[in-house]
Amino acid sequence: VQLQASGGGLVQAGGSLRLSCRASGSINSIDRMSWYRQAPGKQRELVAGITSIGFTNYADSVRGRFTISRDNAMNTVYLQMNNLKPDDTAVYYCTAYLDGKSWFTYWGPGTQVTVSS
């Protein structure tokens, strides 16, 4: 099983980016998919999560600006990020709690998001 994220990059404050992350391999079922981020010198934090039936939760710092969604048929999770701020600069990681050979949480390699002021 592999997770591959895309969509990171450099954007000015107030701009938008959309991250995508697709799980591939021998997958029976995917439960929760999430996005985490880690800024330099800071701990990794949960940004947003979504269950298989669409229940979502967000960090207070991104609620109202970011939207998480998923395409179950494509084993893909998205993170639409609007009104980006310099404090959103971080490496973003997607995760998926899925049933491959057994239930396990897989992590993607991370994608850099840089917001300039």
PDB file of C-alpha atoms in Angstrom:
ATOM      1  CA  VAL A   1       0.000   0.000   0.000  1.00  0.00           C
ATOM      2  CA  GLN A   2       1.251   3.489  -0.865  1.00  0.00           C
ATOM      3  CA  LEU A   3      -0.039   7.006  -0.350  1.00  0.00           C
ATOM      4  CA  GLN A   4       1.015   9.642  -2.828  1.00  0.00           C
ATOM      5  CA  ALA A   5       0.232  13.299  -2.301  1.00  0.00           C
ATOM      6  CA  SER A   6       0.376  16.162  -4.768  1.00  0.00           C
ATOM      7  CA  GLY A   7      -0.636  19.792  -5.052  1.00  0.00           C
ATOM      8  CA  GLY A   8       1.772  21.554  -2.737  1.00  0.00           C
ATOM      9  CA  GLY A   9       3.704  24.611  -3.759  1.00  0.00           C
ATOM     10  CA  LEU A  10       4.369  28.287  -3.187  1.00  0.00           C
ATOM     11  CA  VAL A  11       1.478  30.726  -2.936  1.00  0.00           C
ATOM     12  CA  GLN A  12       0.983  34.281  -1.703  1.00  0.00           C
ATOM     13  CA  ALA A  13      -1.017  35.004   1.414  1.00  0.00           C
ATOM     14  CA  GLY A  14      -4.713  35.007   0.620  1.00  0.00           C
ATOM     15  CA  GLY A  15      -4.266  32.475  -2.154  1.00  0.00           C
ATOM     16  CA  SER A  16      -5.503  28.910  -2.503  1.00  0.00           C
ATOM     17  CA  LEU A  17      -4.089  25.450  -3.036  1.00  0.00           C
ATOM     18  CA  ARG A  18      -5.667  22.025  -3.356  1.00  0.00           C
ATOM     19  CA  LEU A  19      -3.871  18.971  -2.067  1.00  0.00           C
ATOM     20  CA  SER A  20      -4.671  15.469  -3.260  1.00  0.00           C
ATOM     21  CA  CYS A  21      -3.637  12.113  -1.851  1.00  0.00           C
ATOM     22  CA  ARG A  22      -4.378   8.750  -3.390  1.00  0.00           C
ATOM     23  CA  ALA A  23      -3.985   5.394  -1.714  1.00  0.00           C
ATOM     24  CA  SER A  24      -2.976   2.542  -3.981  1.00  0.00           C
ATOM     25  CA  GLY A  25      -2.152  -1.124  -3.638  1.00  0.00           C
ATOM     26  CA  SER A  26      -4.002  -4.059  -2.150  1.00  0.00           C
ATOM     27  CA  ILE A  27      -6.778  -2.286  -0.244  1.00  0.00           C
ATOM     28  CA  ASN A  28      -9.964  -3.839   1.017  1.00  0.00           C
ATOM     29  CA  SER A  29     -11.455  -0.829   2.733  1.00  0.00           C
ATOM     30  CA  ILE A  30     -10.477   2.654   3.905  1.00  0.00           C
ATOM     31  CA  ASP A  31     -11.881   4.121   7.092  1.00  0.00           C
ATOM     32  CA  ARG A  32     -10.584   7.525   8.171  1.00  0.00           C
ATOM     33  CA  MET A  33      -8.395   9.726   5.981  1.00  0.00           C
ATOM     34  CA  SER A  34      -6.651  12.758   7.399  1.00  0.00           C
ATOM     35  CA  TRP A  35      -4.213  15.557   6.738  1.00  0.00           C
ATOM     36  CA  TYR A  36      -1.497  16.514   9.217  1.00  0.00           C
ATOM     37  CA  ARG A  37       1.133  19.215   8.947  1.00  0.00           C
ATOM     38  CA  GLN A  38       4.458  20.006  10.526  1.00  0.00           C
ATOM     39  CA  ALA A  39       6.059  23.419  10.445  1.00  0.00           C
ATOM     40  CA  PRO A  40       9.768  23.928  11.162  1.00  0.00           C
ATOM     41  CA  GLY A  41      10.437  23.704  14.892  1.00  0.00           C
ATOM     42  CA  LYS A  42       6.870  22.698  15.687  1.00  0.00           C
ATOM     43  CA  GLN A  43       5.108  19.459  16.479  1.00  0.00           C
ATOM     44  CA  ARG A  44       3.083  17.664  13.865  1.00  0.00           C
ATOM     45  CA  GLU A  45      -0.599  18.585  14.157  1.00  0.00           C
ATOM     46  CA  LEU A  46      -3.873  17.310  12.798  1.00  0.00           C
ATOM     47  CA  VAL A  47      -5.319  19.660  10.192  1.00  0.00           C
ATOM     48  CA  ALA A  48      -8.480  17.819   9.165  1.00  0.00           C
ATOM     49  CA  GLY A  49      -9.995  14.358   9.043  1.00  0.00           C
ATOM     50  CA  ILE A  50     -12.859  12.637   7.245  1.00  0.00           C
ATOM     51  CA  THR A  51     -14.537   9.298   7.848  1.00  0.00           C
ATOM     52  CA  SER A  52     -15.693   6.883   5.176  1.00  0.00           C
ATOM     53  CA  ILE A  53     -19.222   8.290   5.423  1.00  0.00           C
ATOM     54  CA  GLY A  54     -18.148  11.894   5.294  1.00  0.00           C
ATOM     55  CA  PHE A  55     -17.996  13.093   8.876  1.00  0.00           C
ATOM     56  CA  THR A  56     -15.307  15.748   9.131  1.00  0.00           C
ATOM     57  CA  ASN A  57     -13.322  17.547  11.806  1.00  0.00           C
ATOM     58  CA  TYR A  58     -10.905  20.451  11.598  1.00  0.00           C
ATOM     59  CA  ALA A  59      -8.245  22.169  13.639  1.00  0.00           C
ATOM     60  CA  ASP A  60      -9.512  25.467  14.985  1.00  0.00           C
ATOM     61  CA  SER A  61      -6.802  27.312  13.071  1.00  0.00           C
ATOM     62  CA  VAL A  62      -8.111  26.181   9.673  1.00  0.00           C
ATOM     63  CA  ARG A  63     -11.858  25.832  10.235  1.00  0.00           C
ATOM     64  CA  GLY A  64     -13.732  27.967   7.727  1.00  0.00           C
ATOM     65  CA  ARG A  65     -10.731  28.208   5.391  1.00  0.00           C
ATOM     66  CA  PHE A  66      -9.906  24.569   4.617  1.00  0.00           C
ATOM     67  CA  THR A  67     -12.244  21.866   3.348  1.00  0.00           C
ATOM     68  CA  ILE A  68     -11.501  18.150   3.397  1.00  0.00           C
ATOM     69  CA  SER A  69     -13.289  15.788   1.032  1.00  0.00           C
ATOM     70  CA  ARG A  70     -12.789  12.349  -0.445  1.00  0.00           C
ATOM     71  CA  ASP A  71     -13.587  10.199  -3.447  1.00  0.00           C
ATOM     72  CA  ASN A  72     -14.085   6.687  -2.145  1.00  0.00           C
ATOM     73  CA  ALA A  73     -14.118   5.163  -5.612  1.00  0.00           C
ATOM     74  CA  MET A  74     -10.674   6.636  -6.260  1.00  0.00           C
ATOM     75  CA  ASN A  75      -9.284   6.062  -2.732  1.00  0.00           C
ATOM     76  CA  THR A  76      -8.412   9.751  -2.747  1.00  0.00           C
ATOM     77  CA  VAL A  77      -8.642  12.499  -0.154  1.00  0.00           C
ATOM     78  CA  TYR A  78      -8.476  16.209  -0.929  1.00  0.00           C
ATOM     79  CA  LEU A  79      -7.716  19.329   1.068  1.00  0.00           C
ATOM     80  CA  GLN A  80      -8.933  22.585  -0.404  1.00  0.00           C
ATOM     81  CA  MET A  81      -7.053  25.409   1.288  1.00  0.00           C
ATOM     82  CA  ASN A  82      -8.352  28.948   0.857  1.00  0.00           C
ATOM     83  CA  ASN A  83      -7.273  32.273   2.305  1.00  0.00           C
ATOM     84  CA  LEU A  84      -3.868  30.828   3.084  1.00  0.00           C
ATOM     85  CA  LYS A  85      -1.713  32.512   5.702  1.00  0.00           C
ATOM     86  CA  PRO A  86       2.053  32.427   6.288  1.00  0.00           C
ATOM     87  CA  ASP A  87       1.366  30.363   9.420  1.00  0.00           C
ATOM     88  CA  ASP A  88       0.014  27.611   7.153  1.00  0.00           C
ATOM     89  CA  THR A  89       3.527  27.039   5.816  1.00  0.00           C
ATOM     90  CA  ALA A  90       4.437  23.439   6.589  1.00  0.00           C
ATOM     91  CA  VAL A  91       4.954  19.991   5.186  1.00  0.00           C
ATOM     92  CA  TYR A  92       1.535  18.410   4.790  1.00  0.00           C
ATOM     93  CA  TYR A  93       1.058  14.670   5.245  1.00  0.00           C
ATOM     94  CA  CYS A  94      -1.930  12.567   4.338  1.00  0.00           C
ATOM     95  CA  THR A  95      -2.866   9.467   6.304  1.00  0.00           C
ATOM     96  CA  ALA A  96      -5.271   6.636   5.730  1.00  0.00           C
ATOM     97  CA  TYR A  97      -6.508   4.077   8.235  1.00  0.00           C
ATOM     98  CA  LEU A  98      -7.172   1.171   5.953  1.00  0.00           C
ATOM     99  CA  ASP A  99      -7.552  -2.577   5.653  1.00  0.00           C
ATOM    100  CA  GLY A 100      -4.760  -3.952   3.514  1.00  0.00           C
ATOM    101  CA  LYS A 101      -3.300  -7.136   4.952  1.00  0.00           C
ATOM    102  CA  SER A 102      -4.678  -5.810   8.237  1.00  0.00           C
ATOM    103  CA  TRP A 103      -5.994  -2.534   9.623  1.00  0.00           C
ATOM    104  CA  PHE A 104      -3.165  -0.001   9.823  1.00  0.00           C
ATOM    105  CA  THR A 105      -2.566   3.719   9.479  1.00  0.00           C
ATOM    106  CA  TYR A 106      -0.443   4.556   6.459  1.00  0.00           C
ATOM    107  CA  TRP A 107       1.341   7.875   5.950  1.00  0.00           C
ATOM    108  CA  GLY A 108       2.214   9.630   2.740  1.00  0.00           C
ATOM    109  CA  PRO A 109       5.686  11.155   2.230  1.00  0.00           C
ATOM    110  CA  GLY A 110       4.554  14.771   2.638  1.00  0.00           C
ATOM    111  CA  THR A 111       4.191  17.738   0.356  1.00  0.00           C
ATOM    112  CA  GLN A 112       5.550  21.223   1.031  1.00  0.00           C
ATOM    113  CA  VAL A 113       3.195  24.193   1.251  1.00  0.00           C
ATOM    114  CA  THR A 114       4.818  27.614   1.485  1.00  0.00           C
ATOM    115  CA  VAL A 115       2.774  30.781   1.933  1.00  0.00           C
ATOM    116  CA  SER A 116       4.587  34.054   1.404  1.00  0.00           C
ATOM    117  CA  SER A 117       3.499  37.293   3.035  1.00  0.00           C
TER     118      SER A 117
END
